[in-house]
Amino acid sequence: MVNVLKDNHFVFTPLVCFFTEDTIKVANLYLFKRVIMSENPIKPQKPSREQAEEAVRVLLRWAGDDPAREGLLDTPKRVVKSYEELFNGYNTDPREVLNRTFKEVDGYDEMVVLRDINFNSHCEHHMVPFTGKAHVAYLPGCKVIGLSKLARLVDMYANRLQIQEKLTSQIANTLNDILQPKGVAVVIEATHMCMTMRGVRKHGTVMQTSKLLGLFKSDPRTRQEFFSLLKS
């Protein structure tokens, strides 16, 4: 009997052929490393700024231009610098964004809604922008949070490579996990340039997504009130 990895678990399996004790130890060590690596994957090393700038030069040459000409000499530096701003959401911890809450609300337990939060993000499939508005609501439990924090939470996840469906879920799930309210609702409306400036080129199209948790999902009256407020 030897340990065999199956669905990331060790199971005992009878073998017809014979193995030495050392061979089995080596096999077990290899399988153990497989499990550890699958549960804790190593993040790839971040390239240096020089490597990132060289990658931009490669793309400029691939597009058919000359990165050595005057107008493009500083483009790699500008692109890398802009990426630091456009994708700074990777460097932000959501718990730091939502770390300040307030309990002195004089018993307020009605819906809190922040509408029309403008955001800019980038499609992870084509790396072109999609822009729109997010509407975030929650039903307080024993505490509330500053409204600016809701906007910062939207920006944190928007400033990453995204798809709109995942962006919607991440905002709702994070707010629900950290604030622990009675319910959370997030609706996002956005226009995607990967659909308007390339591909099917359908201008004026708007994608809508929603994520409802807690009472927003289980109570029809709460859900109706929320969507009524968005239309008003």
Short mmCIF file of C-alpha atoms in Angstrom, two decimals:
data_model
loop_
_atom_site.label_atom_id
_atom_site.label_comp_id
_atom_site.label_asym_id
_atom_site.label_seq_id
_atom_site.Cartn_x
_atom_site.Cartn_y
_atom_site.Cartn_z
CA MET A 1 0.00 0.00 0.00
CA VAL A 2 1.32 3.48 -0.91
CA ASN A 3 -0.02 7.01 -0.72
CA VAL A 4 -1.53 8.21 -4.00
CA LEU A 5 -2.84 11.71 -4.68
CA LYS A 6 -6.49 11.74 -5.69
CA ASP A 7 -8.54 14.97 -5.80
CA ASN A 8 -5.85 16.65 -3.65
CA HIS A 9 -6.20 14.00 -0.93
CA PHE A 10 -3.96 11.07 -0.04
CA VAL A 11 -5.54 7.63 -0.38
CA PHE A 12 -4.07 4.16 0.05
CA THR A 13 -3.91 2.13 -3.16
CA PRO A 14 -2.64 -1.47 -3.50
CA LEU A 15 0.13 -1.93 -6.06
CA VAL A 16 1.10 -5.11 -7.87
CA CYS A 17 4.76 -4.18 -8.30
CA PHE A 18 7.21 -3.71 -5.44
CA PHE A 19 8.89 -0.45 -4.32
CA THR A 20 11.76 0.11 -1.94
CA GLU A 21 11.21 2.17 1.19
CA ASP A 22 13.33 5.01 -0.20
CA THR A 23 11.29 5.10 -3.42
CA ILE A 24 8.06 5.38 -1.47
CA LYS A 25 9.49 8.21 0.65
CA VAL A 26 10.48 10.13 -2.49
CA ALA A 27 7.04 9.55 -4.02
CA ASN A 28 5.29 10.71 -0.87
CA LEU A 29 7.44 13.86 -0.69
CA TYR A 30 6.62 14.66 -4.31
CA LEU A 31 2.88 14.17 -3.73
CA PHE A 32 2.99 16.25 -0.56
CA LYS A 33 4.60 19.10 -2.49
CA ARG A 34 1.88 18.77 -5.14
CA VAL A 35 -0.82 19.28 -2.51
CA ILE A 36 0.97 22.22 -0.86
CA MET A 37 1.58 23.90 -4.19
CA SER A 38 -2.05 23.47 -5.28
CA GLU A 39 -3.35 25.05 -2.06
CA ASN A 40 -0.71 27.81 -1.91
CA PRO A 41 0.31 28.63 -5.48
CA ILE A 42 3.43 30.75 -5.79
CA LYS A 43 2.73 34.16 -7.31
CA PRO A 44 4.90 34.96 -10.33
CA GLN A 45 7.69 37.42 -9.65
CA LYS A 46 6.79 40.97 -10.62
CA PRO A 47 8.88 42.24 -13.53
CA SER A 48 11.13 45.24 -13.05
CA ARG A 49 10.21 48.68 -14.38
CA GLU A 50 12.85 48.27 -17.08
CA GLN A 51 11.32 44.96 -18.18
CA ALA A 52 7.86 46.52 -18.28
CA GLU A 53 9.10 49.42 -20.40
CA GLU A 54 10.82 47.03 -22.80
CA ALA A 55 7.55 45.08 -23.13
CA VAL A 56 5.86 48.30 -24.27
CA ARG A 57 8.57 48.83 -26.88
CA VAL A 58 7.97 45.29 -28.16
CA LEU A 59 4.25 45.98 -28.53
CA LEU A 60 4.98 49.26 -30.35
CA ARG A 61 7.18 47.41 -32.82
CA TRP A 62 4.56 44.66 -33.18
CA ALA A 63 1.92 47.31 -33.96
CA GLY A 64 4.14 48.52 -36.78
CA ASP A 65 5.72 51.64 -35.32
CA ASP A 66 9.22 52.59 -34.26
CA PRO A 67 9.69 53.08 -30.48
CA ALA A 68 12.93 54.95 -31.22
CA ARG A 69 11.23 57.83 -33.02
CA GLU A 70 10.84 61.14 -31.19
CA GLY A 71 7.12 60.91 -30.45
CA LEU A 72 7.45 57.46 -28.87
CA LEU A 73 10.72 57.81 -26.96
CA ASP A 74 9.04 58.43 -23.61
CA THR A 75 5.91 56.37 -24.31
CA PRO A 76 7.13 53.23 -22.46
CA LYS A 77 7.80 55.28 -19.31
CA ARG A 78 4.41 56.99 -19.58
CA VAL A 79 2.57 53.70 -20.09
CA VAL A 80 4.24 52.02 -17.12
CA LYS A 81 3.56 55.05 -14.92
CA SER A 82 -0.09 55.12 -16.01
CA TYR A 83 -0.41 51.39 -15.20
CA GLU A 84 0.65 52.13 -11.64
CA GLU A 85 -2.36 54.43 -11.36
CA LEU A 86 -4.86 52.48 -13.46
CA PHE A 87 -4.19 49.19 -11.66
CA ASN A 88 -3.41 50.39 -8.13
CA GLY A 89 -6.29 48.27 -6.84
CA TYR A 90 -3.89 45.33 -6.62
CA ASN A 91 -1.98 47.17 -3.89
CA THR A 92 -5.02 47.92 -1.71
CA ASP A 93 -6.43 45.76 1.08
CA PRO A 94 -10.25 45.94 1.29
CA ARG A 95 -10.08 45.71 5.08
CA GLU A 96 -8.06 48.91 5.12
CA VAL A 97 -10.70 50.56 2.94
CA LEU A 98 -13.54 49.52 5.26
CA ASN A 99 -11.68 49.77 8.56
CA ARG A 100 -13.66 52.70 10.02
CA THR A 101 -17.25 52.05 11.12
CA PHE A 102 -19.74 53.88 13.36
CA LYS A 103 -22.14 52.43 15.91
CA GLU A 104 -23.76 55.65 17.18
CA VAL A 105 -26.66 55.83 14.72
CA ASP A 106 -29.60 56.27 17.14
CA GLY A 107 -31.13 52.97 16.12
CA TYR A 108 -31.09 53.63 12.37
CA ASP A 109 -31.74 50.32 10.62
CA GLU A 110 -33.18 51.34 7.24
CA MET A 111 -31.57 51.03 3.85
CA VAL A 112 -28.41 52.95 2.98
CA VAL A 113 -28.01 53.56 -0.75
CA LEU A 114 -25.17 55.26 -2.63
CA ARG A 115 -26.10 55.75 -6.27
CA ASP A 116 -24.23 56.71 -9.42
CA ILE A 117 -20.67 55.93 -8.31
CA ASN A 118 -18.67 56.62 -11.47
CA PHE A 119 -15.83 54.19 -12.19
CA ASN A 120 -13.33 53.22 -14.85
CA SER A 121 -12.00 49.70 -15.24
CA HIS A 122 -10.26 47.52 -17.82
CA CYS A 123 -11.51 44.35 -19.43
CA GLU A 124 -9.22 41.46 -18.57
CA HIS A 125 -9.82 39.86 -21.98
CA HIS A 126 -8.70 42.73 -24.23
CA MET A 127 -7.25 45.22 -21.70
CA VAL A 128 -9.42 48.04 -23.02
CA PRO A 129 -11.56 50.26 -20.76
CA PHE A 130 -15.12 49.81 -19.63
CA THR A 131 -16.78 52.65 -17.76
CA GLY A 132 -20.03 53.12 -15.93
CA LYS A 133 -21.84 53.61 -12.65
CA ALA A 134 -22.21 51.44 -9.57
CA HIS A 135 -25.10 51.55 -7.11
CA VAL A 136 -24.36 50.10 -3.68
CA ALA A 137 -26.82 49.52 -0.84
CA TYR A 138 -26.84 47.75 2.50
CA LEU A 139 -29.13 47.22 5.48
CA PRO A 140 -27.15 48.06 8.64
CA GLY A 141 -26.78 45.53 11.39
CA CYS A 142 -25.15 47.21 14.39
CA LYS A 143 -22.88 49.62 12.51
CA VAL A 144 -22.62 51.83 9.43
CA ILE A 145 -19.73 52.99 7.29
CA GLY A 146 -18.74 56.32 5.78
CA LEU A 147 -20.16 56.81 2.28
CA SER A 148 -16.74 57.64 0.83
CA LYS A 149 -15.63 54.15 1.83
CA LEU A 150 -18.24 52.63 -0.48
CA ALA A 151 -16.87 54.68 -3.37
CA ARG A 152 -13.31 53.66 -2.47
CA LEU A 153 -14.35 50.01 -2.41
CA VAL A 154 -15.76 50.31 -5.92
CA ASP A 155 -12.56 52.02 -7.13
CA MET A 156 -10.32 49.43 -5.48
CA TYR A 157 -11.84 46.54 -7.43
CA ALA A 158 -12.38 48.61 -10.58
CA ASN A 159 -8.67 49.46 -10.66
CA ARG A 160 -7.82 45.89 -11.55
CA LEU A 161 -8.23 43.80 -14.69
CA GLN A 162 -11.87 42.78 -14.50
CA ILE A 163 -15.01 41.41 -15.98
CA GLN A 164 -18.17 43.18 -14.89
CA GLU A 165 -19.74 40.10 -13.35
CA LYS A 166 -16.76 39.51 -11.08
CA LEU A 167 -16.50 43.20 -10.20
CA THR A 168 -20.13 43.19 -9.05
CA SER A 169 -19.68 40.10 -6.89
CA GLN A 170 -16.42 41.27 -5.33
CA ILE A 171 -17.90 44.57 -4.16
CA ALA A 172 -20.98 42.88 -2.69
CA ASN A 173 -19.16 39.97 -1.05
CA THR A 174 -16.46 42.15 0.51
CA LEU A 175 -18.96 44.61 1.96
CA ASN A 176 -21.02 41.72 3.30
CA ASP A 177 -18.04 39.88 4.83
CA ILE A 178 -16.47 42.89 6.55
CA LEU A 179 -19.48 44.99 7.57
CA GLN A 180 -21.78 42.00 8.25
CA PRO A 181 -25.04 43.87 7.53
CA LYS A 182 -28.52 42.37 7.16
CA GLY A 183 -28.23 42.57 3.40
CA VAL A 184 -26.17 43.97 0.50
CA ALA A 185 -27.16 44.95 -3.03
CA VAL A 186 -24.88 46.04 -5.87
CA VAL A 187 -25.96 47.02 -9.38
CA ILE A 188 -23.49 48.04 -12.09
CA GLU A 189 -24.23 49.60 -15.48
CA ALA A 190 -21.30 49.93 -17.87
CA THR A 191 -20.28 50.44 -21.48
CA HIS A 192 -17.49 48.19 -22.73
CA MET A 193 -15.07 49.47 -25.35
CA CYS A 194 -14.15 45.91 -26.27
CA MET A 195 -17.65 45.86 -27.78
CA THR A 196 -17.90 49.42 -29.08
CA MET A 197 -14.44 50.18 -30.55
CA ARG A 198 -13.63 46.68 -31.86
CA GLY A 199 -15.33 43.39 -32.64
CA VAL A 200 -19.07 43.85 -33.20
CA ARG A 201 -18.76 47.66 -32.73
CA LYS A 202 -22.20 48.13 -31.15
CA HIS A 203 -22.27 51.70 -29.87
CA GLY A 204 -24.69 52.70 -27.14
CA THR A 205 -24.94 49.24 -25.58
CA VAL A 206 -25.03 49.07 -21.77
CA MET A 207 -24.42 45.97 -19.68
CA GLN A 208 -26.22 45.62 -16.34
CA THR A 209 -25.26 43.23 -13.55
CA SER A 210 -26.53 42.80 -10.00
CA LYS A 211 -25.61 40.93 -6.83
CA LEU A 212 -28.10 40.59 -3.98
CA LEU A 213 -27.29 39.16 -0.56
CA GLY A 214 -29.24 38.71 2.69
CA LEU A 215 -32.62 40.43 2.89
CA PHE A 216 -32.18 41.98 -0.55
CA LYS A 217 -32.35 38.47 -1.95
CA SER A 218 -34.76 36.78 0.46
CA ASP A 219 -37.29 39.60 1.04
CA PRO A 220 -39.23 40.74 -2.08
CA ARG A 221 -40.30 44.00 -0.41
CA THR A 222 -36.72 44.99 0.40
CA ARG A 223 -35.64 44.14 -3.12
CA GLN A 224 -38.50 46.12 -4.65
CA GLU A 225 -37.72 49.15 -2.48
CA PHE A 226 -34.09 49.09 -3.59
CA PHE A 227 -34.84 48.94 -7.31
CA SER A 228 -37.54 51.61 -6.90
CA LEU A 229 -34.97 53.94 -5.36
CA LEU A 230 -32.66 53.39 -8.34
CA LYS A 231 -35.43 54.44 -10.73
CA SER A 232 -36.47 57.54 -8.79
#
